[in-house]
Coordinates of N, CA and C in Angstrom, one line a residue:
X22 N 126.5 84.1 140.8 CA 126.0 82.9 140.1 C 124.7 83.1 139.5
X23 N 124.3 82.4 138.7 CA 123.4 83.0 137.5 C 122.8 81.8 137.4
X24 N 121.4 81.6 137.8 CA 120.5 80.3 137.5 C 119.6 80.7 136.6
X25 N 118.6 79.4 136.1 CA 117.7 80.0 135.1 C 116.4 80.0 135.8
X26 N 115.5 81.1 134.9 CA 114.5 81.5 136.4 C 113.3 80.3 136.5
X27 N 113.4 79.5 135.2 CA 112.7 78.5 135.4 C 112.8 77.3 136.8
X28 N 114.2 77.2 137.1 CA 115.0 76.2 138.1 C 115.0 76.7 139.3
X29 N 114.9 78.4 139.4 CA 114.9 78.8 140.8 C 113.2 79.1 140.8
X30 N 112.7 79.3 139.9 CA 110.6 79.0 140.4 C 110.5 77.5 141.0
X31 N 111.4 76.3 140.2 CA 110.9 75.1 140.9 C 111.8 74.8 141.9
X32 N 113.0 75.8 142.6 CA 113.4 75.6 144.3 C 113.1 76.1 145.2
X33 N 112.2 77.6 144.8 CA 111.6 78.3 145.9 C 110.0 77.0 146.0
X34 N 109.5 76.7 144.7 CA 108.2 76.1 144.9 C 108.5 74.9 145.9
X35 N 109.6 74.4 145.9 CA 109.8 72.9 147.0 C 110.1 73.4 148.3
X36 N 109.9 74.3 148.9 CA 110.1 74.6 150.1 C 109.5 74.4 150.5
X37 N 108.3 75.3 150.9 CA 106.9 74.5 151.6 C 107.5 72.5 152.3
X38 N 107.3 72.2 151.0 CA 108.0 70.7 151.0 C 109.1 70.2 151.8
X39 N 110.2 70.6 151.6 CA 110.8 70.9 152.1 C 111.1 71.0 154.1
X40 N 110.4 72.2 154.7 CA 110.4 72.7 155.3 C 109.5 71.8 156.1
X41 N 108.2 71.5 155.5 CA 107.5 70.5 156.8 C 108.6 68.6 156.4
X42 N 109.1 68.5 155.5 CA 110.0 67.4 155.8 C 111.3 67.8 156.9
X43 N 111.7 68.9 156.4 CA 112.4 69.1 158.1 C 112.2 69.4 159.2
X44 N 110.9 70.0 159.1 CA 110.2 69.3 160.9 C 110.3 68.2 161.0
X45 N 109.8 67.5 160.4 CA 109.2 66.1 161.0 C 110.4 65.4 161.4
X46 N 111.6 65.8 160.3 CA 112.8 65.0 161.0 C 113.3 65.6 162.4
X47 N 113.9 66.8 162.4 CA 114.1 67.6 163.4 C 113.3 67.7 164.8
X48 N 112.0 68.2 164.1 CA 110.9 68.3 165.8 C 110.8 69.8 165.7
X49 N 111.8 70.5 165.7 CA 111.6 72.3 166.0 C 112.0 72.8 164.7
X50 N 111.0 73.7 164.8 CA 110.7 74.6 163.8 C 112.0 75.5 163.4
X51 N 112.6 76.3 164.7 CA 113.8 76.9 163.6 C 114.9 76.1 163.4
X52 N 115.2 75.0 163.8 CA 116.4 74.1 163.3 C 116.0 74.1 162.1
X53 N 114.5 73.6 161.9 CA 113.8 72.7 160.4 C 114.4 73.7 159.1
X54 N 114.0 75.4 159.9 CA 114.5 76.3 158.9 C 116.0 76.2 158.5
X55 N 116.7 76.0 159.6 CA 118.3 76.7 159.3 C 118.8 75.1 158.1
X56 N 118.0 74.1 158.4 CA 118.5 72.9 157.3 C 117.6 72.9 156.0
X57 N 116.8 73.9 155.8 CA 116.2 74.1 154.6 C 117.1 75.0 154.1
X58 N 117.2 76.1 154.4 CA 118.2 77.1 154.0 C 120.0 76.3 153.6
X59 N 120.3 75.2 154.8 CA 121.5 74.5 154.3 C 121.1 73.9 152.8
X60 N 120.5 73.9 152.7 CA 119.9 72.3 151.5 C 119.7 73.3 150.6
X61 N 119.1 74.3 150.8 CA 119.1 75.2 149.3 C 120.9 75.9 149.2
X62 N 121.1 76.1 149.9 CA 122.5 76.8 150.0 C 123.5 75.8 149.2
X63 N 123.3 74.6 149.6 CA 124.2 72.7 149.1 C 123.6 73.2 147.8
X64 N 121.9 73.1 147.5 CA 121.5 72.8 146.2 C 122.4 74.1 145.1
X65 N 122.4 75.2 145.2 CA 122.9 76.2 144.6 C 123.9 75.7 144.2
X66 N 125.4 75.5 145.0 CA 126.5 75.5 144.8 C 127.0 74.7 144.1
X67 N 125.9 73.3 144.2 CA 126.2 71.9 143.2 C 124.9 72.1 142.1
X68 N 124.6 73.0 142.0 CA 123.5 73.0 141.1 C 124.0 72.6 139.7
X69 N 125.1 72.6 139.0 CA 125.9 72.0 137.8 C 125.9 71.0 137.6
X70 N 125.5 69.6 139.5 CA 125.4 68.6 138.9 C 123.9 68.4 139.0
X71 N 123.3 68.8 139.2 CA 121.7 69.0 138.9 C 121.6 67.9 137.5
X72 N 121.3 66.9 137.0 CA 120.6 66.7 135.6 C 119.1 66.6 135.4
X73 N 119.2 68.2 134.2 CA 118.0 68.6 133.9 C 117.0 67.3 133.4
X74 N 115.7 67.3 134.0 CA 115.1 66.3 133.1 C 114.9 65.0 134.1
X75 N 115.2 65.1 135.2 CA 115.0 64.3 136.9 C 114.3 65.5 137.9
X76 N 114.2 64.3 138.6 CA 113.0 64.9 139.5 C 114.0 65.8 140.6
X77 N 113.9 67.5 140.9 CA 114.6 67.7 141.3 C 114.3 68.0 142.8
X78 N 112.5 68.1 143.3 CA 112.5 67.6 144.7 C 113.0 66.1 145.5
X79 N 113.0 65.0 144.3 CA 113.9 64.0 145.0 C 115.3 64.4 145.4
X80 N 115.8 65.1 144.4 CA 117.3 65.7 144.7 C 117.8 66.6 145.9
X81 N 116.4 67.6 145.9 CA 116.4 68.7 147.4 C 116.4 67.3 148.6
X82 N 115.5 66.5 148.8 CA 114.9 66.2 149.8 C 116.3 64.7 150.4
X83 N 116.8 64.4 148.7 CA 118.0 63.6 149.2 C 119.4 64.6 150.2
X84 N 119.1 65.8 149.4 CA 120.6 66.6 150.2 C 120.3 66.9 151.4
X85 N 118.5 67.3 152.0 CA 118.3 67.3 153.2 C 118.7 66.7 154.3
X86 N 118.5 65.6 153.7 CA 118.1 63.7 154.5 C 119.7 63.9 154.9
X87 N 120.4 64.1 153.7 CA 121.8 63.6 154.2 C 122.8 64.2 155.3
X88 N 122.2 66.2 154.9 CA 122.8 67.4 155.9 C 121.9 66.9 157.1
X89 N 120.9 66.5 157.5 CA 120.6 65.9 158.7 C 120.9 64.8 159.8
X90 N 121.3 63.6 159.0 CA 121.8 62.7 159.4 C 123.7 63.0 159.5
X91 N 124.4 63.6 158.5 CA 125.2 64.1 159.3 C 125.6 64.7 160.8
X92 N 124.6 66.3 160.4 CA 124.4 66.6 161.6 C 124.5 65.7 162.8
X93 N 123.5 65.2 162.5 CA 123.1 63.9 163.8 C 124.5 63.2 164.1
X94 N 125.1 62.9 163.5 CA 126.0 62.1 163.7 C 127.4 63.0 164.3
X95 N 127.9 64.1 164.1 CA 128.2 64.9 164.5 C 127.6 65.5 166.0
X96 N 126.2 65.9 165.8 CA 125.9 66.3 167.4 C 126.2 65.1 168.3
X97 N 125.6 64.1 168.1 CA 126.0 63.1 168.7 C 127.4 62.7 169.6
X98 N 128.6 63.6 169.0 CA 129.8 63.3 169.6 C 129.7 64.6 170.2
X99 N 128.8 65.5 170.5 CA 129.0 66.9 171.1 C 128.3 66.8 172.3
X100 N 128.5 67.5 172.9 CA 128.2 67.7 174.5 C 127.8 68.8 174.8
X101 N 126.2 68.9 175.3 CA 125.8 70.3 175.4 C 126.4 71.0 177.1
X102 N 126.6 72.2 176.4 CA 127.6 73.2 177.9 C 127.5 74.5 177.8
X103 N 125.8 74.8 178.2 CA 125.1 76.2 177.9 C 125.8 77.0 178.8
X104 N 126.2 76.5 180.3 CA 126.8 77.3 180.8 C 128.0 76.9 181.4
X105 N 129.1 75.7 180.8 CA 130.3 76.2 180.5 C 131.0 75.2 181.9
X106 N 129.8 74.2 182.7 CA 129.9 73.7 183.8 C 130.9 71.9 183.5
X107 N 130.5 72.0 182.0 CA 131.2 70.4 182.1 C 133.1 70.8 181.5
X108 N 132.4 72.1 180.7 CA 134.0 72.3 180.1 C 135.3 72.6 181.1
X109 N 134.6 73.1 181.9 CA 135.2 73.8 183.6 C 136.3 72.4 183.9
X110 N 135.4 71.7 184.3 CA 135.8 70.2 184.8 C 136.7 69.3 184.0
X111 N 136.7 69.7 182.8 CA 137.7 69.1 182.1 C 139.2 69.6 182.4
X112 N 140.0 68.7 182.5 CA 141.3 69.6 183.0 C 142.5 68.0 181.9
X113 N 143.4 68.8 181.6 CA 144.4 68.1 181.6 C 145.4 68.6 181.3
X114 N 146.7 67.6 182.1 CA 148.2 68.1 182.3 C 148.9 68.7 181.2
X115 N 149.3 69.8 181.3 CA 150.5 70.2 180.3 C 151.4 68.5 179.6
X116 N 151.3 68.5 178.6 CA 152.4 67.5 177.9 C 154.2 67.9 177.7
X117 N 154.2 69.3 177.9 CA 155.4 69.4 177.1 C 156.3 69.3 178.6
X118 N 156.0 69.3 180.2 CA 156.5 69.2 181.3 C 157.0 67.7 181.6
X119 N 156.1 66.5 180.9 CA 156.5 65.9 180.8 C 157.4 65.2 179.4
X120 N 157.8 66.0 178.5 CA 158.4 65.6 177.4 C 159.7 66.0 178.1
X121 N 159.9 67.0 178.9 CA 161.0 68.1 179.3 C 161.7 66.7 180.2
X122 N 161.2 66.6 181.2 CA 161.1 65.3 182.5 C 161.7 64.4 181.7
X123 N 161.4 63.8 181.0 CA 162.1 62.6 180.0 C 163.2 62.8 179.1
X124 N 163.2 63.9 178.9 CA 164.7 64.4 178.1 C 165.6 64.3 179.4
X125 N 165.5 64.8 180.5 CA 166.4 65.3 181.7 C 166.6 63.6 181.9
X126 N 165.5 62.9 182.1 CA 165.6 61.3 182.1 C 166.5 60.7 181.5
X127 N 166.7 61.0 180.5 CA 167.3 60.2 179.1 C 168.8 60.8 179.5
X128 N 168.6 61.8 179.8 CA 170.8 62.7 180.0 C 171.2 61.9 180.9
X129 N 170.3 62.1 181.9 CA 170.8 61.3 183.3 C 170.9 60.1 183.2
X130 N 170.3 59.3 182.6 CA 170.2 57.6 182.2 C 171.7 57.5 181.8
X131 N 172.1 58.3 180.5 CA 173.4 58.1 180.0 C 174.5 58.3 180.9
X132 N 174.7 59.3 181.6 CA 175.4 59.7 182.3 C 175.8 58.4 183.3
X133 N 175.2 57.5 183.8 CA 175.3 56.4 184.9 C 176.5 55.7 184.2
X134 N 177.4 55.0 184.8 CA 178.7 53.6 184.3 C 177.7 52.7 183.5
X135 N 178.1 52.2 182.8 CA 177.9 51.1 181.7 C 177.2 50.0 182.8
X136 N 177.6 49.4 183.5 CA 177.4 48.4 184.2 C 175.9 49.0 184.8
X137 N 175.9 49.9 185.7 CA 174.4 50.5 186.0 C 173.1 50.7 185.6
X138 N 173.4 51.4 184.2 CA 172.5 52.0 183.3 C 172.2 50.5 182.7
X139 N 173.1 49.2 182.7 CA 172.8 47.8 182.0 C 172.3 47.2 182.9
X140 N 172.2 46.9 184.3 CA 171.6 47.1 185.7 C 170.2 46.9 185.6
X141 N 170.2 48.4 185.8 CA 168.4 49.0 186.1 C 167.9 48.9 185.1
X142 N 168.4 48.5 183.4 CA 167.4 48.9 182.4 C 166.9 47.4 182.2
X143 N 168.0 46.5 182.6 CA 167.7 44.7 182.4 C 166.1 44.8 183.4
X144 N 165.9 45.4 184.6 CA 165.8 45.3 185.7 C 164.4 46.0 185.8
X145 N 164.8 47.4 186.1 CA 163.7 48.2 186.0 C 163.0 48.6 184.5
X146 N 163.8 48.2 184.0 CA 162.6 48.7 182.3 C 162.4 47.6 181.4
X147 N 163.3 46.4 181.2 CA 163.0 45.3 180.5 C 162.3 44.4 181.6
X148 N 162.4 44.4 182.6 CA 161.2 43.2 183.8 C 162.0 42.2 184.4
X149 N 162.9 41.8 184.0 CA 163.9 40.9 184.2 C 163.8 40.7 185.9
X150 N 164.2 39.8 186.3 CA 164.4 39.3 188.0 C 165.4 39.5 188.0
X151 N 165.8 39.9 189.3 CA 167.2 39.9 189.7 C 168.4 38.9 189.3
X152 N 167.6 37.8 189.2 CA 168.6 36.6 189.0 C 168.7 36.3 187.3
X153 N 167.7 36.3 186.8 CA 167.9 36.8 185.4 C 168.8 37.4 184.8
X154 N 168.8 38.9 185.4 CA 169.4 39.9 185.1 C 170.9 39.3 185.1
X155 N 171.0 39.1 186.5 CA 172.6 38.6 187.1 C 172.9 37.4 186.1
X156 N 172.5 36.7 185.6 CA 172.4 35.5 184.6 C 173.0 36.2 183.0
X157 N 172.5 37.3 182.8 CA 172.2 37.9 181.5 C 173.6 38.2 181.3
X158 N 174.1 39.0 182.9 CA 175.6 39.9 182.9 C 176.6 39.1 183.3
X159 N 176.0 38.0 183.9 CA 177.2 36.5 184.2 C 177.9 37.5 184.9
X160 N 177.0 37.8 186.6 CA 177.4 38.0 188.2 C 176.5 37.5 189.3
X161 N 177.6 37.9 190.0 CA 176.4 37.4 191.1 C 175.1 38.0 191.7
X162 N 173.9 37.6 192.2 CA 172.7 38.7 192.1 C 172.6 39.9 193.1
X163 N 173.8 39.7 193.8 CA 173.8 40.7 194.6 C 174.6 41.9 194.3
X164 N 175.2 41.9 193.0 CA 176.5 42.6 192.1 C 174.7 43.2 191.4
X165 N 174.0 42.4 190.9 CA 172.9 43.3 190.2 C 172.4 44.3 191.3
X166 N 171.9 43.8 192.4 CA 170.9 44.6 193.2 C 171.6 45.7 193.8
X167 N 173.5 45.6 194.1 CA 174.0 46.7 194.2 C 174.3 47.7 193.1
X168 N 174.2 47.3 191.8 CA 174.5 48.2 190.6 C 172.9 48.9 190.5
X169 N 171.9 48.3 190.5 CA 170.5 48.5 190.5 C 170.2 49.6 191.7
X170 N 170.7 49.1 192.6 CA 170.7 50.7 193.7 C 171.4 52.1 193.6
X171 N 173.1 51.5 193.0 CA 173.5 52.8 193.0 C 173.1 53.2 192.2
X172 N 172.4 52.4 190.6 CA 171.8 53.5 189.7 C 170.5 54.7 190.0
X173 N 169.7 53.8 190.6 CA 168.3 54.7 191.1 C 169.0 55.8 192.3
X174 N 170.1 55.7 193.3 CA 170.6 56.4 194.2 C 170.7 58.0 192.9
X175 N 172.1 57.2 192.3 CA 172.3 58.4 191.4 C 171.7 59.0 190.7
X176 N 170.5 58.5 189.8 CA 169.6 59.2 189.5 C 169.0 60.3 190.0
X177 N 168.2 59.7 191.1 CA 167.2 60.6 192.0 C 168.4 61.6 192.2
X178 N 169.6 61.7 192.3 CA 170.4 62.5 193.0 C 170.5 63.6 191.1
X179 N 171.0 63.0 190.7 CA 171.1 63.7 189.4 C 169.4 64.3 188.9
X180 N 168.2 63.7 189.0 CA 167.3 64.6 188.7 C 166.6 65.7 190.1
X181 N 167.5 65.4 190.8 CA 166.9 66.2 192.3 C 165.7 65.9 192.6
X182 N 165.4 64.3 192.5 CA 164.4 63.5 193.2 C 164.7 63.4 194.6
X183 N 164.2 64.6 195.7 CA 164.4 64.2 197.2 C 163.6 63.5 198.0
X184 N 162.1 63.9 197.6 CA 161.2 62.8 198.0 C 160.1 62.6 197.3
X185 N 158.8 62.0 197.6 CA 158.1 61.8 196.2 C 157.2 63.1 195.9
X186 N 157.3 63.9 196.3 CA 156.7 65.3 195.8 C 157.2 65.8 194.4
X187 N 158.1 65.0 194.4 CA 158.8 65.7 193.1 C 158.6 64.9 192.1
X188 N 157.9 63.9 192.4 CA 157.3 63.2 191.1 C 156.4 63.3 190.9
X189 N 155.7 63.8 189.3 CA 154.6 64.1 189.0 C 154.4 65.2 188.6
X190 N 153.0 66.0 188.5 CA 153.3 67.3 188.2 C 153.9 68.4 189.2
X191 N 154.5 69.8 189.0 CA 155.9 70.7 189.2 C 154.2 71.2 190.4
X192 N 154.7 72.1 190.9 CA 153.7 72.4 192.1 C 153.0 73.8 191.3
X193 N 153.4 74.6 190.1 CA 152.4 75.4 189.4 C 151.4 74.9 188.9
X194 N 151.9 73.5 188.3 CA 150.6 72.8 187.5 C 149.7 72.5 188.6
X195 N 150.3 72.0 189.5 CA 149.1 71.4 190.6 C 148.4 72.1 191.2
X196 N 149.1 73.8 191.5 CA 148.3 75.0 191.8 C 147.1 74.9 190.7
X197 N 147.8 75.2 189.4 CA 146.7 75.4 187.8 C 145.7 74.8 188.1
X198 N 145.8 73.0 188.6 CA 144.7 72.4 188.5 C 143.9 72.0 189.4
X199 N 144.0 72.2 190.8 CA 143.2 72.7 191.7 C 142.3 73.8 191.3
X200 N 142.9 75.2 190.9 CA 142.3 76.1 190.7 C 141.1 75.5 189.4
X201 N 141.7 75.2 188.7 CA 140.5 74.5 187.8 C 139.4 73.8 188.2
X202 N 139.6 72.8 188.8 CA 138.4 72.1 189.5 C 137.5 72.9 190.8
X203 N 137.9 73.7 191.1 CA 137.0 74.2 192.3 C 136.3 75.6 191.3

């Protein structure tokens, strides 16, 4: 890229300028540099829309102001982790073990008699009271709470729910994530 030498004598001359305006915003001296160097770096690349014949340290000192307060706004959602102690601690479950879980869910759901799977879902997934429910299917509520049993019997039996260890995460994850927190 090809400037005129007139335009690049008056960007090297606003440094100085520059440079102690990005202290003052900043506080440290090599940050102040690396956003002087951004702001001429911005100024070059957009220098096309430059219009000749305006003040063009208002123009440096606006793109400064703005790569700064960006910045700011950006560090601000960042978390310093020089040595790597907060990122350690962050842990979370695989998603795709439970997408797997809920497909196997969904077979086995279907798999149940009509009358069961209409049961437990009145029951256990829409909130319905037993007597409700039994209201809904026009039986008696003890016809619900036996169809509502043998559904959850057969399930757990169909997903090899033996006891509650098996709900939740698979015991590699739980290894994984132990091992992570300590």
């Amino acid at each position: 890229m090809s400037i005129e030498p007139e335009l690049r004598d008056e960007l090297l001359a606003a440094v100085p300028s520059l440079r102690a305006f990005a202290i003052s915003l900043c506080g440290k001296v090599d940050r102040a540099d690396d956003l002087v160097q951004d702001t001429l770096m911005r100024a070059l690349a957009n220098i096309h829309r430059f219009q000749r014949g305006t003040n063009l340290n208002a123009w440096l000192f606006t793109i400064l102001r703005n790569l700064f307060h960006s910045e700011f706004r950006k560090r601000k959602r960042e978390v310093e982790d020089p040595d790597g102690n907060y990122a350690a601690n962050l842990v979370s479950r695989p998603e795709q073990g439970a997408h797997l879980d809920f497909e196997d869910f969904r077979t086995a759901l279907a798999q149940l008699p009509d009358d069961q799977r209409e049961a437990l879902l009145l029951v256990g997934a829409s909130g319905f009271s037993y007597e409700e429910a039994a209201e809904i299917c026009e039986c008696a509520v003890g016809t619900i709470k036996s169809r509502v049993n043998r559904a959850r019997t057969r399930l757990a039996e169909m997903l090899d729910l033996n006891d509650e260890s098996a709900l939740g995460p698979d015991q590699m994850t739980r290894a994984a994530l132990q091992q992570a927190a300590s």
